[in-house]
Structures are given as C-alpha cells and as structure tokens.
Amino acid sequence: LKMAALIEKEYLPDGPEAKAIASVIPYYPFHGVDRFYDISGMTHSPEAFQLCIDVFVRRYSTLDVDAIAGLDARGFILGPPIALALKKPFVMIRKSGKLPNAVTGSQYHKEYVGDNKTGGDELCISRTAQSVCHRVLVIDDLVATGGTLIAACDLLTAIGATIVECACVVELKALNGYSRLKEKHPDVKVWSLISEEILTLKGT
C-alpha cells in the first residue's frame, strides 16, 4: 500500500500512519544527545511528508482554532502547510532577536545548550500576532524535556491566547516533557503521532 492509502477516518499514535512515517526518520548522536531524531528523513520523502501533514490536517479540521503557531525552527516546516490546508493564519514563535516589534518571553533551557551565554534561549512573537492568536494550535516536530514547549505556552498565554492543544510529530515520553508542561499549564494537552518506541532507524 502507498502511504497516502493509510489515512483513515480515525487513527492512533504509533498506528500504521505513524509507523510508515517513522520508518524514514533516522537518529544520530548530536549535541550530546545519543539519539537525536532527524525529521529531514521525512521531508526528503514527499510521500511520508504529505502523509504527516494529512494526518494533522485530518485531526484538526474540526477543532475550533483561530491560528496555528509553529516553533522555531522545525515547526516552521510543519505549521504552514497545516495552516494553509485549514485556512488559518500561521504565526511564528521565533528565538529572541529574530523578529522586529516582538514580545519576548522568559529564558528557558532545553536538552542541549542554547544560544545565549548562559546556555539558555528566549522565544519571541510578533506583537501583531495578538490580533489573530485567540485560540491557538501549537505545532513542533518533537517534544523532549518540554522546555521549548513550556516557554511557547508561557509566551502565548502572556499575550492573552488560549492554547487549544499542542501537537508534535515525535514525543520522547521517557523525558517527561508532557508532565512538566502539565505542571505549569494543566489544561493544555499534547498530541503526538510517534513515540521513540517505533523510531528504530539508525542513521548512517
């Protein structure tokens, strides 16, 4: 069967669609992380990439959202095609200093060293995004320790947005990022398509 034929009305994380996509996502040692999952494998496969976008569009086609927010940087790969398919605005949540006329959030740390002198990062969002960010779907490629996602949720709530859900291609559940998010944002849910249990392609 072709990947596109796997799309069903209902599907589950780590289901047939997820396994088809996971089969082209390799992992490598990188930035001190033993298994850094590289979604370039998916974007290099138009069939897998389209399947991934179709899954998210199908899931969120009936959700009451006003905007799709993508996280710097791989959320910029996933967010725009999903936003276009759903006919919703796409909002960039960027690293600090990358946008003019921006609101900047608090410093956070992730699973590898960040960009500033203390090893952390800050996120920012355009002030003009406040006019479209009422009910927001947050998109990123991966949730690990949850630092970036928590910082994004902090920033969005600071400008008055309601986060309807956070979605990612891969969730590394062993790192408890979702649990950390729930501690600070108990009403925010995370939906992930793929867990590390089915990511078995070692990069060469």
PDB file of C-alpha atoms in Angstrom:
ATOM      1  CA  LEU A   1       0.000   0.000   0.000  1.00  0.00           C
ATOM      2  CA  LYS A   2       1.113   3.553  -0.661  1.00  0.00           C
ATOM      3  CA  MET A   3       1.446   5.833   2.352  1.00  0.00           C
ATOM      4  CA  ALA A   4      -1.477   8.003   1.280  1.00  0.00           C
ATOM      5  CA  ALA A   5      -3.719   4.933   1.357  1.00  0.00           C
ATOM      6  CA  LEU A   6      -3.056   4.552   5.101  1.00  0.00           C
ATOM      7  CA  ILE A   7      -5.079   7.641   6.017  1.00  0.00           C
ATOM      8  CA  GLU A   8      -8.225   6.557   7.843  1.00  0.00           C
ATOM      9  CA  LYS A   9     -11.082   8.412   9.479  1.00  0.00           C
ATOM     10  CA  GLU A  10      -9.636   7.584  12.900  1.00  0.00           C
ATOM     11  CA  TYR A  11      -6.041   6.808  13.715  1.00  0.00           C
ATOM     12  CA  LEU A  12      -3.879   6.361  16.795  1.00  0.00           C
ATOM     13  CA  PRO A  13      -0.414   7.441  17.888  1.00  0.00           C
ATOM     14  CA  ASP A  14       2.083   4.766  16.817  1.00  0.00           C
ATOM     15  CA  GLY A  15      -0.564   3.433  14.417  1.00  0.00           C
ATOM     16  CA  PRO A  16       0.016   2.470  10.770  1.00  0.00           C
ATOM     17  CA  GLU A  17       0.451   6.067   9.579  1.00  0.00           C
ATOM     18  CA  ALA A  18       2.934   6.761  12.364  1.00  0.00           C
ATOM     19  CA  LYS A  19       4.926   3.605  11.607  1.00  0.00           C
ATOM     20  CA  ALA A  20       5.113   4.479   7.921  1.00  0.00           C
ATOM     21  CA  ILE A  21       6.481   7.942   8.757  1.00  0.00           C
ATOM     22  CA  ALA A  22       8.804   6.642  11.493  1.00  0.00           C
ATOM     23  CA  SER A  23      10.389   4.253   9.015  1.00  0.00           C
ATOM     24  CA  VAL A  24      12.122   7.188   7.269  1.00  0.00           C
ATOM     25  CA  ILE A  25      13.143   9.225  10.371  1.00  0.00           C
ATOM     26  CA  PRO A  26      16.720   8.339  11.387  1.00  0.00           C
ATOM     27  CA  TYR A  27      18.504   9.118  14.627  1.00  0.00           C
ATOM     28  CA  TYR A  28      22.089  10.244  15.209  1.00  0.00           C
ATOM     29  CA  PRO A  29      24.280  11.266  18.156  1.00  0.00           C
ATOM     30  CA  PHE A  30      24.193  15.071  18.141  1.00  0.00           C
ATOM     31  CA  HIS A  31      24.714  17.931  20.624  1.00  0.00           C
ATOM     32  CA  GLY A  32      25.480  15.402  23.364  1.00  0.00           C
ATOM     33  CA  VAL A  33      22.193  13.569  22.773  1.00  0.00           C
ATOM     34  CA  ASP A  34      22.611   9.857  21.948  1.00  0.00           C
ATOM     35  CA  ARG A  35      19.507   9.652  19.778  1.00  0.00           C
ATOM     36  CA  PHE A  36      18.709  12.923  18.018  1.00  0.00           C
ATOM     37  CA  TYR A  37      15.778  12.269  15.677  1.00  0.00           C
ATOM     38  CA  ASP A  38      16.144  13.980  12.312  1.00  0.00           C
ATOM     39  CA  ILE A  39      12.865  14.758  10.543  1.00  0.00           C
ATOM     40  CA  SER A  40      14.876  15.563   7.412  1.00  0.00           C
ATOM     41  CA  GLY A  41      14.344  11.913   6.562  1.00  0.00           C
ATOM     42  CA  MET A  42      10.618  12.611   6.411  1.00  0.00           C
ATOM     43  CA  THR A  43      10.912  15.852   4.447  1.00  0.00           C
ATOM     44  CA  HIS A  44      13.157  14.081   1.922  1.00  0.00           C
ATOM     45  CA  SER A  45      10.287  11.683   1.245  1.00  0.00           C
ATOM     46  CA  PRO A  46       7.378  13.605  -0.325  1.00  0.00           C
ATOM     47  CA  GLU A  47       5.036  10.694   0.305  1.00  0.00           C
ATOM     48  CA  ALA A  48       5.902  10.489   4.020  1.00  0.00           C
ATOM     49  CA  PHE A  49       5.833  14.274   4.409  1.00  0.00           C
ATOM     50  CA  GLN A  50       2.420  14.535   2.758  1.00  0.00           C
ATOM     51  CA  LEU A  51       1.100  11.708   4.926  1.00  0.00           C
ATOM     52  CA  CYS A  52       2.262  13.516   8.067  1.00  0.00           C
ATOM     53  CA  ILE A  53       0.598  16.775   7.033  1.00  0.00           C
ATOM     54  CA  ASP A  54      -2.593  14.915   6.067  1.00  0.00           C
ATOM     55  CA  VAL A  55      -2.757  13.268   9.490  1.00  0.00           C
ATOM     56  CA  PHE A  56      -2.546  16.591  11.323  1.00  0.00           C
ATOM     57  CA  VAL A  57      -4.988  18.307   8.957  1.00  0.00           C
ATOM     58  CA  ARG A  58      -7.479  15.471   9.426  1.00  0.00           C
ATOM     59  CA  ARG A  59      -7.116  15.588  13.205  1.00  0.00           C
ATOM     60  CA  TYR A  60      -7.562  19.359  13.487  1.00  0.00           C
ATOM     61  CA  SER A  61     -10.042  20.026  10.694  1.00  0.00           C
ATOM     62  CA  THR A  62     -12.952  20.230  13.149  1.00  0.00           C
ATOM     63  CA  LEU A  63     -11.106  21.866  16.041  1.00  0.00           C
ATOM     64  CA  ASP A  64     -12.104  25.414  16.979  1.00  0.00           C
ATOM     65  CA  VAL A  65      -8.813  27.262  16.413  1.00  0.00           C
ATOM     66  CA  ASP A  66      -8.046  30.756  15.113  1.00  0.00           C
ATOM     67  CA  ALA A  67      -4.341  30.297  14.354  1.00  0.00           C
ATOM     68  CA  ILE A  68      -1.529  27.779  14.037  1.00  0.00           C
ATOM     69  CA  ALA A  69       1.683  28.666  15.916  1.00  0.00           C
ATOM     70  CA  GLY A  70       4.916  26.974  14.837  1.00  0.00           C
ATOM     71  CA  LEU A  71       8.048  26.826  16.972  1.00  0.00           C
ATOM     72  CA  ASP A  72      11.476  27.849  15.695  1.00  0.00           C
ATOM     73  CA  ALA A  73      12.660  26.194  13.622  1.00  0.00           C
ATOM     74  CA  ARG A  74      11.158  22.871  12.549  1.00  0.00           C
ATOM     75  CA  GLY A  75       7.686  23.997  13.491  1.00  0.00           C
ATOM     76  CA  PHE A  76       8.077  26.327  10.500  1.00  0.00           C
ATOM     77  CA  ILE A  77       8.272  23.263   8.236  1.00  0.00           C
ATOM     78  CA  LEU A  78       5.104  21.659   9.586  1.00  0.00           C
ATOM     79  CA  GLY A  79       2.953  24.642  10.510  1.00  0.00           C
ATOM     80  CA  PRO A  80       2.494  26.476   7.193  1.00  0.00           C
ATOM     81  CA  PRO A  81       1.110  23.547   5.144  1.00  0.00           C
ATOM     82  CA  ILE A  82      -1.233  22.639   8.005  1.00  0.00           C
ATOM     83  CA  ALA A  83      -2.360  26.263   8.376  1.00  0.00           C
ATOM     84  CA  LEU A  84      -2.950  26.622   4.627  1.00  0.00           C
ATOM     85  CA  ALA A  85      -4.967  23.407   4.482  1.00  0.00           C
ATOM     86  CA  LEU A  86      -7.077  24.570   7.435  1.00  0.00           C
ATOM     87  CA  LYS A  87      -7.257  28.140   6.068  1.00  0.00           C
ATOM     88  CA  LYS A  88      -5.915  29.602   9.317  1.00  0.00           C
ATOM     89  CA  PRO A  89      -3.207  32.203   9.957  1.00  0.00           C
ATOM     90  CA  PHE A  90       0.277  30.887  10.681  1.00  0.00           C
ATOM     91  CA  VAL A  91       2.232  32.563  13.489  1.00  0.00           C
ATOM     92  CA  MET A  92       5.983  32.165  14.010  1.00  0.00           C
ATOM     93  CA  ILE A  93       7.340  31.753  17.517  1.00  0.00           C
ATOM     94  CA  ARG A  94      10.988  32.582  16.997  1.00  0.00           C
ATOM     95  CA  LYS A  95      14.151  32.716  19.051  1.00  0.00           C
ATOM     96  CA  SER A  96      14.802  36.081  20.668  1.00  0.00           C
ATOM     97  CA  GLY A  97      16.232  38.738  18.377  1.00  0.00           C
ATOM     98  CA  LYS A  98      14.838  37.242  15.168  1.00  0.00           C
ATOM     99  CA  LEU A  99      11.685  39.378  14.884  1.00  0.00           C
ATOM    100  CA  PRO A 100      11.074  43.139  14.941  1.00  0.00           C
ATOM    101  CA  ASN A 101       8.249  44.577  17.028  1.00  0.00           C
ATOM    102  CA  ALA A 102       8.231  41.476  19.191  1.00  0.00           C
ATOM    103  CA  VAL A 103       7.179  40.349  22.661  1.00  0.00           C
ATOM    104  CA  THR A 104       9.973  38.292  24.245  1.00  0.00           C
ATOM    105  CA  GLY A 105       9.408  35.560  26.799  1.00  0.00           C
ATOM    106  CA  SER A 106      11.473  34.353  29.754  1.00  0.00           C
ATOM    107  CA  GLN A 107      14.681  32.383  29.438  1.00  0.00           C
ATOM    108  CA  TYR A 108      14.367  28.606  29.292  1.00  0.00           C
ATOM    109  CA  HIS A 109      16.703  25.646  28.915  1.00  0.00           C
ATOM    110  CA  LYS A 110      16.342  22.522  26.802  1.00  0.00           C
ATOM    111  CA  GLU A 111      18.060  19.171  26.398  1.00  0.00           C
ATOM    112  CA  TYR A 112      21.121  20.702  24.731  1.00  0.00           C
ATOM    113  CA  VAL A 113      22.971  24.007  25.088  1.00  0.00           C
ATOM    114  CA  GLY A 114      21.082  27.058  23.839  1.00  0.00           C
ATOM    115  CA  ASP A 115      22.191  30.183  22.031  1.00  0.00           C
ATOM    116  CA  ASN A 116      22.956  32.684  24.761  1.00  0.00           C
ATOM    117  CA  LYS A 117      25.892  32.974  27.181  1.00  0.00           C
ATOM    118  CA  THR A 118      24.126  31.063  29.952  1.00  0.00           C
ATOM    119  CA  GLY A 119      23.233  28.164  27.640  1.00  0.00           C
ATOM    120  CA  GLY A 120      19.578  29.148  27.522  1.00  0.00           C
ATOM    121  CA  ASP A 121      17.190  30.617  24.981  1.00  0.00           C
ATOM    122  CA  GLU A 122      14.254  33.004  24.852  1.00  0.00           C
ATOM    123  CA  LEU A 123      11.329  32.946  22.440  1.00  0.00           C
ATOM    124  CA  CYS A 124       9.570  35.898  20.874  1.00  0.00           C
ATOM    125  CA  ILE A 125       6.380  36.547  18.926  1.00  0.00           C
ATOM    126  CA  SER A 126       5.318  39.491  16.779  1.00  0.00           C
ATOM    127  CA  ARG A 127       3.082  41.977  18.555  1.00  0.00           C
ATOM    128  CA  THR A 128       0.825  41.904  15.501  1.00  0.00           C
ATOM    129  CA  ALA A 129       0.123  38.223  16.190  1.00  0.00           C
ATOM    130  CA  GLN A 130      -2.027  39.226  19.140  1.00  0.00           C
ATOM    131  CA  SER A 131      -4.821  40.145  16.732  1.00  0.00           C
ATOM    132  CA  VAL A 132      -5.112  36.552  15.437  1.00  0.00           C
ATOM    133  CA  CYS A 133      -3.931  34.488  18.434  1.00  0.00           C
ATOM    134  CA  HIS A 134      -7.132  33.834  20.341  1.00  0.00           C
ATOM    135  CA  ARG A 135      -7.478  30.054  20.194  1.00  0.00           C
ATOM    136  CA  VAL A 136      -4.157  28.578  19.103  1.00  0.00           C
ATOM    137  CA  LEU A 137      -2.870  25.196  17.990  1.00  0.00           C
ATOM    138  CA  VAL A 138       0.871  24.902  18.709  1.00  0.00           C
ATOM    139  CA  ILE A 139       2.960  22.791  16.314  1.00  0.00           C
ATOM    140  CA  ASP A 140       6.519  21.475  16.655  1.00  0.00           C
ATOM    141  CA  ASP A 141       8.452  18.483  15.377  1.00  0.00           C
ATOM    142  CA  LEU A 142       9.414  16.970  18.743  1.00  0.00           C
ATOM    143  CA  VAL A 143       8.735  17.184  22.470  1.00  0.00           C
ATOM    144  CA  ALA A 144      11.666  16.077  24.643  1.00  0.00           C
ATOM    145  CA  THR A 145      12.185  17.682  28.055  1.00  0.00           C
ATOM    146  CA  GLY A 146       9.414  20.174  27.288  1.00  0.00           C
ATOM    147  CA  GLY A 147      11.471  23.349  27.815  1.00  0.00           C
ATOM    148  CA  THR A 148      10.717  24.917  24.440  1.00  0.00           C
ATOM    149  CA  LEU A 149       7.056  23.971  24.516  1.00  0.00           C
ATOM    150  CA  ILE A 150       6.565  25.340  28.028  1.00  0.00           C
ATOM    151  CA  ALA A 151       8.270  28.592  27.011  1.00  0.00           C
ATOM    152  CA  ALA A 152       5.992  28.857  23.970  1.00  0.00           C
ATOM    153  CA  CYS A 153       2.889  28.274  26.081  1.00  0.00           C
ATOM    154  CA  ASP A 154       4.100  30.858  28.609  1.00  0.00           C
ATOM    155  CA  LEU A 155       4.564  33.387  25.813  1.00  0.00           C
ATOM    156  CA  LEU A 156       1.209  32.717  24.179  1.00  0.00           C
ATOM    157  CA  THR A 157      -0.712  32.942  27.434  1.00  0.00           C
ATOM    158  CA  ALA A 158       1.179  36.160  28.257  1.00  0.00           C
ATOM    159  CA  ILE A 159      -0.306  37.807  25.145  1.00  0.00           C
ATOM    160  CA  GLY A 160      -3.776  36.555  26.027  1.00  0.00           C
ATOM    161  CA  ALA A 161      -4.067  33.480  23.810  1.00  0.00           C
ATOM    162  CA  THR A 162      -5.859  30.276  24.729  1.00  0.00           C
ATOM    163  CA  ILE A 163      -3.882  27.166  23.783  1.00  0.00           C
ATOM    164  CA  VAL A 164      -6.302  24.608  22.393  1.00  0.00           C
ATOM    165  CA  GLU A 165      -3.709  21.860  22.005  1.00  0.00           C
ATOM    166  CA  CYS A 166      -0.028  21.257  21.299  1.00  0.00           C
ATOM    167  CA  ALA A 167       0.866  18.808  18.546  1.00  0.00           C
ATOM    168  CA  CYS A 168       4.146  17.199  17.575  1.00  0.00           C
ATOM    169  CA  VAL A 169       5.393  14.511  15.241  1.00  0.00           C
ATOM    170  CA  VAL A 170       7.580  12.841  17.880  1.00  0.00           C
ATOM    171  CA  GLU A 171       7.261  12.719  21.676  1.00  0.00           C
ATOM    172  CA  LEU A 172      10.140  11.277  23.717  1.00  0.00           C
ATOM    173  CA  LYS A 173       7.957  10.115  26.571  1.00  0.00           C
ATOM    174  CA  ALA A 174      10.844   8.894  28.720  1.00  0.00           C
ATOM    175  CA  LEU A 175      11.987  12.521  29.151  1.00  0.00           C
ATOM    176  CA  ASN A 176       8.640  13.544  30.740  1.00  0.00           C
ATOM    177  CA  GLY A 177       8.221  16.774  28.803  1.00  0.00           C
ATOM    178  CA  TYR A 178       4.435  16.474  28.792  1.00  0.00           C
ATOM    179  CA  SER A 179       4.393  16.010  32.577  1.00  0.00           C
ATOM    180  CA  ARG A 180       6.466  19.174  33.025  1.00  0.00           C
ATOM    181  CA  LEU A 181       4.104  21.072  30.748  1.00  0.00           C
ATOM    182  CA  LYS A 182       1.080  19.876  32.744  1.00  0.00           C
ATOM    183  CA  GLU A 183       2.651  21.158  35.961  1.00  0.00           C
ATOM    184  CA  LYS A 184       2.652  24.709  34.593  1.00  0.00           C
ATOM    185  CA  HIS A 185      -0.220  24.548  32.101  1.00  0.00           C
ATOM    186  CA  PRO A 186      -2.571  21.850  33.459  1.00  0.00           C
ATOM    187  CA  ASP A 187      -5.299  22.485  30.877  1.00  0.00           C
ATOM    188  CA  VAL A 188      -3.022  22.114  27.843  1.00  0.00           C
ATOM    189  CA  LYS A 189      -2.937  18.753  26.077  1.00  0.00           C
ATOM    190  CA  VAL A 190      -0.191  17.379  23.852  1.00  0.00           C
ATOM    191  CA  TRP A 191      -0.989  15.077  20.946  1.00  0.00           C
ATOM    192  CA  SER A 192       1.926  13.219  19.399  1.00  0.00           C
ATOM    193  CA  LEU A 193       1.955  10.971  16.370  1.00  0.00           C
ATOM    194  CA  ILE A 194       5.114   8.954  17.033  1.00  0.00           C
ATOM    195  CA  SER A 195       6.868   7.734  20.191  1.00  0.00           C
ATOM    196  CA  GLU A 196      10.508   6.694  20.469  1.00  0.00           C
ATOM    197  CA  GLU A 197       9.364   3.078  20.694  1.00  0.00           C
ATOM    198  CA  ILE A 198       8.827   2.891  16.918  1.00  0.00           C
ATOM    199  CA  LEU A 199      11.792   5.066  15.885  1.00  0.00           C
ATOM    200  CA  THR A 200      14.354   2.397  15.109  1.00  0.00           C
ATOM    201  CA  LEU A 201      16.162   3.720  12.024  1.00  0.00           C
ATOM    202  CA  LYS A 202      19.800   4.310  12.943  1.00  0.00           C
ATOM    203  CA  GLY A 203      21.377   6.971  10.753  1.00  0.00           C
ATOM    204  CA  THR A 204      24.471   6.138   8.764  1.00  0.00           C
TER     205      THR A 204
END
